[in-house]
Coordinates of C-alpha atoms and ligand atoms in Angstrom, one line a residue:
X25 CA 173.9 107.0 167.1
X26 CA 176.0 106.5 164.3
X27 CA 174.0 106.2 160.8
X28 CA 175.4 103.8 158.5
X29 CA 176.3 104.0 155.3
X30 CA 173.5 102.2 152.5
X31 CA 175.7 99.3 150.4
X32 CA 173.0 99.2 147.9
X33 CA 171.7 102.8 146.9
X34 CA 168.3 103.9 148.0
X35 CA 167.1 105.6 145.4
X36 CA 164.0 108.0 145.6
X37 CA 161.6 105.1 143.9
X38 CA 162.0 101.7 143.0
X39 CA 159.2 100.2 139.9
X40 CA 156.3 97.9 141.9
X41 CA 156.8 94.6 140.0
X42 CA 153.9 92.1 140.0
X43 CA 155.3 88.4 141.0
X44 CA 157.3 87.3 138.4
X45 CA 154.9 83.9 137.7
X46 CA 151.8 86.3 136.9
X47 CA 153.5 88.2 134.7
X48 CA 154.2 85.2 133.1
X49 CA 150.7 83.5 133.2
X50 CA 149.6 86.9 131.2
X51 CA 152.2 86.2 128.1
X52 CA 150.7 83.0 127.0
X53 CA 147.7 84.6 125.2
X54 CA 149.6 86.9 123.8
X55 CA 151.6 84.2 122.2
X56 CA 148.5 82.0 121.6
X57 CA 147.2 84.8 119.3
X58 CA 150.5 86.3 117.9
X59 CA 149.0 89.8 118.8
X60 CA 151.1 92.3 120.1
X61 CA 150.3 95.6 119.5
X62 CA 147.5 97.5 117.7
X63 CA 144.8 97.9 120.6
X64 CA 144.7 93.9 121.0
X65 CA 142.8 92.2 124.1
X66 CA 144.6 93.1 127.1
X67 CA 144.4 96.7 125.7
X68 CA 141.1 96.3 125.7
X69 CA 140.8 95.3 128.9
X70 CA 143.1 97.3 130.6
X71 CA 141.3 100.4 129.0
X72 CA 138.0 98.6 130.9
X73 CA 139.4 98.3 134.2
X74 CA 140.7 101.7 133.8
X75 CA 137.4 103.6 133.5
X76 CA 136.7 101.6 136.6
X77 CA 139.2 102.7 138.6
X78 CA 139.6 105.9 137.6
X79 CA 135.5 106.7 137.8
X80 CA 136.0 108.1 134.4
X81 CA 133.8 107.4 131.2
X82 CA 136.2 108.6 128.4
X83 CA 139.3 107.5 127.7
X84 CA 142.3 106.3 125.5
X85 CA 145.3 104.6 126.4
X86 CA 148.3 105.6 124.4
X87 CA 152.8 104.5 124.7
X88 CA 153.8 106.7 127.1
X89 CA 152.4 109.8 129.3
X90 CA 154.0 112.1 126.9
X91 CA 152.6 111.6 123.8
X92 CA 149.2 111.2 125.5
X93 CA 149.5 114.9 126.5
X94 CA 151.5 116.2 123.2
X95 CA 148.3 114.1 121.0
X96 CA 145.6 115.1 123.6
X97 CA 146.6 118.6 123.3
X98 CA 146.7 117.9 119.0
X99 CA 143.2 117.2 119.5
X100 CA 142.1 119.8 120.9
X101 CA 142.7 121.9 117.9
X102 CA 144.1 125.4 119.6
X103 CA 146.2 128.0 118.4
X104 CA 147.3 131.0 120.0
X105 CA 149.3 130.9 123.6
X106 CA 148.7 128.6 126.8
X107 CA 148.9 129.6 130.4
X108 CA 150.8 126.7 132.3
X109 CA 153.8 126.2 135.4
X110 CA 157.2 125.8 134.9
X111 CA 157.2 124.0 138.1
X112 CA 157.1 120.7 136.4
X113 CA 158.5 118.2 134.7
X114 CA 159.7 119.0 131.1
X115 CA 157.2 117.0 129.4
X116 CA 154.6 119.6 130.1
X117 CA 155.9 122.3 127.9
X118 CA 157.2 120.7 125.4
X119 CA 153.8 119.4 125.0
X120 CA 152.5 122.6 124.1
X121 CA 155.7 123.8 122.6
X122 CA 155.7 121.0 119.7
X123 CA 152.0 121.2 119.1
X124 CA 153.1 124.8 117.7
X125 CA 151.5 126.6 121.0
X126 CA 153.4 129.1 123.1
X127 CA 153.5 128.6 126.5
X128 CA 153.3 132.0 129.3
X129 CA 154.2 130.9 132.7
X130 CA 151.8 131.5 135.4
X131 CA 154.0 131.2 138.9
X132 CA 152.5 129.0 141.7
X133 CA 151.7 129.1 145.2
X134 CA 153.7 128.2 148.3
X135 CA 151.5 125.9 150.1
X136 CA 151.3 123.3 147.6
X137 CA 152.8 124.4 144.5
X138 CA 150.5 124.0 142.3
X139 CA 149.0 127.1 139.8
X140 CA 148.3 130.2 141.4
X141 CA 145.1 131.1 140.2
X142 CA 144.7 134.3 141.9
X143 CA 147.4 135.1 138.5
X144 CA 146.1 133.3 136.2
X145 CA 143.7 136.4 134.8
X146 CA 146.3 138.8 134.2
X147 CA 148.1 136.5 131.9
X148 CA 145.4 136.0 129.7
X149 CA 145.8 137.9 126.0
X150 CA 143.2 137.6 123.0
X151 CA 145.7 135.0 121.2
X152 CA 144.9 132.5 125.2
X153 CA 143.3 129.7 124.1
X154 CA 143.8 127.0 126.9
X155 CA 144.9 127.3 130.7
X156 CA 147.3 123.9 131.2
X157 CA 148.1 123.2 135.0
X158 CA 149.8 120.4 136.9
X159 CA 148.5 117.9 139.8
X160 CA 152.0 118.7 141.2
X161 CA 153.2 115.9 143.6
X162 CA 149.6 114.8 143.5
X163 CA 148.2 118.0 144.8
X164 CA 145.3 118.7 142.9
X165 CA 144.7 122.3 141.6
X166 CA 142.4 124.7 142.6
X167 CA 139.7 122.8 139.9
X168 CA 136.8 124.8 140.5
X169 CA 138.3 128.6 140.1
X170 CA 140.2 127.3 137.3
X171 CA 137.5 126.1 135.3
X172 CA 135.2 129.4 136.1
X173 CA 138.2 131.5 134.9
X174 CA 138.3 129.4 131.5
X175 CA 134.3 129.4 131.5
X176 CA 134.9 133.0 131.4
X177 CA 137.0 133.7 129.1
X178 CA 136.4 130.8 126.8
X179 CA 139.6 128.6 127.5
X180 CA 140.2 124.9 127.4
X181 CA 141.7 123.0 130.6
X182 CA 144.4 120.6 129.8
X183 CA 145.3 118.8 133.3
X184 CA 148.6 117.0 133.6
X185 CA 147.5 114.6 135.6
X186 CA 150.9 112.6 135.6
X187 CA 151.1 112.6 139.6
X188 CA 147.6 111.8 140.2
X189 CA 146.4 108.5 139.3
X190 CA 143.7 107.0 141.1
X191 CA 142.8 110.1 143.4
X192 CA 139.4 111.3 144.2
X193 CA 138.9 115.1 145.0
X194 CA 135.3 115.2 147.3
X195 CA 134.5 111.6 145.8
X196 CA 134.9 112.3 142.6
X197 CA 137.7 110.6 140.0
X198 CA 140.5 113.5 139.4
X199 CA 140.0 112.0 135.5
X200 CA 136.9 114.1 135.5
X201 CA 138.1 117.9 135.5
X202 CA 139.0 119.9 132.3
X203 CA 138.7 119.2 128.7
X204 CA 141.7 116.6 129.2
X205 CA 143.5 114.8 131.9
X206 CA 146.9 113.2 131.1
X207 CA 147.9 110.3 133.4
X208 CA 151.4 109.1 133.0
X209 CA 151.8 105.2 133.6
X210 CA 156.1 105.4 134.0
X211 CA 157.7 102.9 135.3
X212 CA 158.7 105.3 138.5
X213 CA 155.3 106.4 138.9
X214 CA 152.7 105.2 141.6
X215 CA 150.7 102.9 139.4
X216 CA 152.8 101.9 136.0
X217 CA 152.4 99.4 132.6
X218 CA 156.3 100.3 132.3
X219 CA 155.7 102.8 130.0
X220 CA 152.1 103.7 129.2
X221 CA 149.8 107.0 129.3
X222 CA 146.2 107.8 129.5
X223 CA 144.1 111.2 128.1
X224 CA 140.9 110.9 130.3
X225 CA 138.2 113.6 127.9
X226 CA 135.3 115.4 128.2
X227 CA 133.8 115.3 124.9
X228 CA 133.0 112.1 124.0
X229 CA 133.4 113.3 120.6
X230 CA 137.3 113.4 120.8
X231 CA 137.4 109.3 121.0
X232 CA 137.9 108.7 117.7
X233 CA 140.3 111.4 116.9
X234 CA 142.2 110.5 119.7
X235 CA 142.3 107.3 118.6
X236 CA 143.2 107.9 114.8
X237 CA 146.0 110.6 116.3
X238 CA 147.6 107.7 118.5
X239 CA 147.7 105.9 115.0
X240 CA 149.5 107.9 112.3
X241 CA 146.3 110.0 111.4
X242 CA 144.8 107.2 109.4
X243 CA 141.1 107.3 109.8
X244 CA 140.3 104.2 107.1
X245 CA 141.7 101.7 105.1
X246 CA 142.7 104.1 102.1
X247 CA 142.5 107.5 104.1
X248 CA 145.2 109.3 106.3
X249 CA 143.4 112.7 107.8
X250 CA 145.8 113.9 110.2
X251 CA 149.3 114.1 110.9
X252 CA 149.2 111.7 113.8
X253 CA 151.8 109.9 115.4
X254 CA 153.1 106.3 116.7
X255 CA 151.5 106.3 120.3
X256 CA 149.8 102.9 120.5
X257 CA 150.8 101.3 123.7
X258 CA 151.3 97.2 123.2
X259 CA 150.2 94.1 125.0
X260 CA 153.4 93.4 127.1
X261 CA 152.3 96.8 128.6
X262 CA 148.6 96.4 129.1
X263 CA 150.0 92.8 130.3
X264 CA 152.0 95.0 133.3
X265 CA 149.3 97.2 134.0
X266 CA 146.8 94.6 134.4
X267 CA 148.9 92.8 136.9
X268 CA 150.0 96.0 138.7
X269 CA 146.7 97.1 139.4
X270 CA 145.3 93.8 141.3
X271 CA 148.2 95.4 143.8
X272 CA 147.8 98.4 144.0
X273 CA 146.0 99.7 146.8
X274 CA 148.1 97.3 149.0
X275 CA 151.2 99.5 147.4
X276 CA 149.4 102.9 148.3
X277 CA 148.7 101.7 151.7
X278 CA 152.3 101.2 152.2
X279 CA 152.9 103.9 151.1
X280 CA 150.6 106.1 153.1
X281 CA 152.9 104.5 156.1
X282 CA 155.9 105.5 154.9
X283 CA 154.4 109.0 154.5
X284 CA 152.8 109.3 157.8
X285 CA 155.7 108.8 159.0
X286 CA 157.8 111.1 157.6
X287 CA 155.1 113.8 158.0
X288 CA 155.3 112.7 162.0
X289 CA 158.8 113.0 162.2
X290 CA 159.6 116.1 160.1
X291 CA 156.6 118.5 160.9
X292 CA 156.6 121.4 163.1
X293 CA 160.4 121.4 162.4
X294 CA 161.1 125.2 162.0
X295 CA 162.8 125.3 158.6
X296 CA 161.2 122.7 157.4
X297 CA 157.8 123.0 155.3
X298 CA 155.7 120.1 154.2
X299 CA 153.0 120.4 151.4
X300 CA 149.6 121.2 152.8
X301 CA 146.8 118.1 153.2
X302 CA 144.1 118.8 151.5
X303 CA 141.1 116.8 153.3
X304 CA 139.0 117.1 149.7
X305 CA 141.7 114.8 148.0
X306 CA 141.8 111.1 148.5
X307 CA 145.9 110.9 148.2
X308 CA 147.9 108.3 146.5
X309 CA 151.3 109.3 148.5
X310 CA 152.8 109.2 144.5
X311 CA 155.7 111.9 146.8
X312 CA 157.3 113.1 149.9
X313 CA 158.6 117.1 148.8
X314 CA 159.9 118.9 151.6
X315 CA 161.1 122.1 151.4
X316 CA 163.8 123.8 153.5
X317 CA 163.2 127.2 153.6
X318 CA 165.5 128.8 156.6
X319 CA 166.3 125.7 158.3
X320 CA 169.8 125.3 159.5
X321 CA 171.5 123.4 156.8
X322 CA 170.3 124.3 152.9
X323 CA 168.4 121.7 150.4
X324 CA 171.8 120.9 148.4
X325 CA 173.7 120.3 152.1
X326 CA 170.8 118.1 152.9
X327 CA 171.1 116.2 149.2
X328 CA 175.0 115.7 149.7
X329 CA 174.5 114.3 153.4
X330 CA 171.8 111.9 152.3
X331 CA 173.8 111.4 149.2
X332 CA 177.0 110.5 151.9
X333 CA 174.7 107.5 152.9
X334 CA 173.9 106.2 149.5
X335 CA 170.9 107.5 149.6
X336 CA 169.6 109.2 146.8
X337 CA 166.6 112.1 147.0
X338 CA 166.0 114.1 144.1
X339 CA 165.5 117.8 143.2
X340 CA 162.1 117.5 142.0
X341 CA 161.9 120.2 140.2
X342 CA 164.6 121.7 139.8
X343 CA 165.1 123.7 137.5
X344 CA 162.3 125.6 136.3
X345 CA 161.1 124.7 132.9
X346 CA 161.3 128.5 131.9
X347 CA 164.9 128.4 133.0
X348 CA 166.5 125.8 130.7
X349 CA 168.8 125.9 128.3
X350 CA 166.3 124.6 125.4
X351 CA 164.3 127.5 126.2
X352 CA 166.6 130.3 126.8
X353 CA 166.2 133.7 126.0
X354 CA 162.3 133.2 125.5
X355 CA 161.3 133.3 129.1
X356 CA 162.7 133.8 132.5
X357 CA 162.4 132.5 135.5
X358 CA 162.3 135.8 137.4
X359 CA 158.8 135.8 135.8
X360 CA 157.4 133.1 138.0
X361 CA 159.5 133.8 141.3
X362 CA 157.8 131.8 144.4
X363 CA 158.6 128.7 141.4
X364 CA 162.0 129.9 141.5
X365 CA 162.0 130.2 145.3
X366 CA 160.7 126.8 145.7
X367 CA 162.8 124.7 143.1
X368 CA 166.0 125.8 145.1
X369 CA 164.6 125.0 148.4
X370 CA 162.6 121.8 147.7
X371 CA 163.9 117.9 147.9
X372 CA 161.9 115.0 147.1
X373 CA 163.0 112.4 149.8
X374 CA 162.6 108.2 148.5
X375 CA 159.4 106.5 148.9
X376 CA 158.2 103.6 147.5
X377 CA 156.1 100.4 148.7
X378 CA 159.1 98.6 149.7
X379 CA 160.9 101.2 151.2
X380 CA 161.7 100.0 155.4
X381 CA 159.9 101.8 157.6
X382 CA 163.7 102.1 159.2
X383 CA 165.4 103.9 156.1
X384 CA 162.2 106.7 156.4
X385 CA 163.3 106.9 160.3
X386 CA 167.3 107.7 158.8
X387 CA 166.6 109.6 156.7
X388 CA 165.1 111.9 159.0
X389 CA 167.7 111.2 161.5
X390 CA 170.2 112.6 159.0
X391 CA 168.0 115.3 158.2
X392 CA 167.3 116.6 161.7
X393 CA 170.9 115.5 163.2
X394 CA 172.9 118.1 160.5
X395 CA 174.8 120.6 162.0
X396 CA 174.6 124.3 160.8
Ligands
PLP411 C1 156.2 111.6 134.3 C2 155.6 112.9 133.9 C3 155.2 113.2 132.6 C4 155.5 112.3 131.4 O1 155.1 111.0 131.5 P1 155.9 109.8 130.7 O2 154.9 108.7 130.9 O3 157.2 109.6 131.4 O4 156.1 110.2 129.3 C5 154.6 114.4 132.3 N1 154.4 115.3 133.3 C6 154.8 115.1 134.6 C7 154.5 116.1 135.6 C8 155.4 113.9 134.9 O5 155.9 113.7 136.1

């Protein structure tokens, strides 16, 4: 059967919008009181509903998922060299990398891609002072070995958390492991306040830092500690936040569909490699990576046919952070080569709530109807 071509793109996600009249209803306080920034009410509340959701007892909301991580990190105070993936997004290392850190790439595993702690050890120097891994796709890390490694050898844990929002791992909220978590709140992410970023803590100590680092460094009316930053996020985001989250689990269940069905139709194809379940994690289907690894037609055949229909997956993540051009000459990717291996072979195919359960079905049809 012929596949037609898509007049509107599909593109690999599409921002969950809240009906347009409750976005509304949640502006006229903020005009009532003239407040629009500055941790005002709905920040408050947001931050509220947050620790509920996220079964998490410490945390601060800051502009974007970035400068969460780059200021979480600040707090932490480290100097010295940090163990992390380059199979992420860029934010991650440039994190570390503008808090005057250097990062030392630890290479991943092939059945979920996230940090292969079985190499984590023989990376660590005298000048380590944090291990900083990725919830890649939403697959959470091997927590416990990580955090007996750093126990160990006196390391903090910085999670980058950006994929995982709102999973549990045996129960417990993801928001809960390491020193910090950084959740990104993007508008292309699962759950978003357009822009917006959380660092969930440990230490309940770090609150006010984190606070006074998210504002400039002041810490009183006459007094400027620190060499902070702008990272407040505002009340038309909290606003969006709010309103997302009343939807949300009816988006993940959607979701969860759209995945199931993908994993129904495209596993046990040989060639083609999905990520491992893990039955620990309560998943919020943030992704849908395959990864073509000797099937008959190659990842960037696969992106062109799709791309032929208007449909639009995305090399997620490719290339390696300790391949670009920013970085060059400082690290290489041969270092870290199952990353390597995988960001050539990997494609992150669309889903999003309102994706049709018909586009999931062609897209595999395109996938599994290629000819060598
Ligand atoms: C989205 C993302 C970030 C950055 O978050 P922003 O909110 O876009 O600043 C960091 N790390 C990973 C892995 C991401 O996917």
């Amino acid at each position: 059967m012929e596949i037609k071509r898509h007049e509107k793109p599909v593109l690999v996600t599409r921002s969950s919008l809240p009906p347009l009249e409750e976005y509304v209803e949640m502006l006229k306080p903020i005009w009532d009181s003239a407040w629009l920034t500055n941790m005002g009410q709905y920040h408050e509340e947001f931050k509220a509903q947050l620790k509920q959701y996220l079964k998490a007892e410490n945390l601060e909301l800051f502009v974007n998922g970035h400068l969460a991580l780059e200021l979480g990190i600040q707090a932490l105070k480290l100097e010295g060299e940090v163990i992390t993936t380059p199979f992420t997004f860029a934010s991650t290392t440039h994190a570390i990398v503008r808090n005057g850190l250097t990062p030392v790439f630890c290479d991943i595993n092939d059945r979920d891609y996230t940090m292969d702690v079985e190499k984590i050890e023989s990376l660590i120097t005298d000048k380590t002072c944090a291990i900083a891994p990725v919830h890649v796709y939403g697959n959470i890390c091997d927590v416990e070995k990580i955090q007996e490694i750093a126990d160990r050898h006196n390391l903090k844990v910085i999670y980058d958390a950006a994929h995982t929002f709102g999973e549990t791992y045996d129960g417990q909220g993801i928001a809960n492991f390491g020193d910090i978590s950084m959740f990104s709140l993007h508008a292309t992410k699962v759950f978003h306040s357009i822009e917006g970023g959380i660092v969930s803590f440990k230490d309940p100590e770090l609150k006010d830092l984190l606070y006074q680092l998210k504002n400039f460094g002041i810490t009183g009316y006459e007094s400027v500690e620190y060499v902070g930053s702008n990272g407040k996020m505002n009340e038309f985001q909290a606003a969006m936040g709010l309103c997302n989250l009343r939807h949300l689990d009816g988006e993940i269940a959607k979701r969860k569909a759209l995945v199931e069905r993908y994993r129904e139709r495209l596993s046990g194809v040989p060639g083609i490699k999905l990520c491992e379940e893990n039955p620990r994690v309560k998943s919020n289907y943030a992704y849908m990576p395959v990864v073509f690894d000797g099937y008959r037609a190659g990842r960037d055949e696969i992106f062109a046919a799709l791309a032929e229909h208007n449909i639009h997956a995305r090399k997620y993540f490719y290339p390696c952070v300790n391949s670009y051009e920013c970085y060059r000459g400082e690290f290489s990717e041969t270092d870290t080569p199952v990353a390597a291996k995988i960001s050539r072979e990997v494609l992150t195919l669309p889903l999003f709530a309102e994706l049709p359960l018909e586009t999931v079905d062609e897209i595999c049809d395109i996938i599994l109807n290629l000819k060598k």
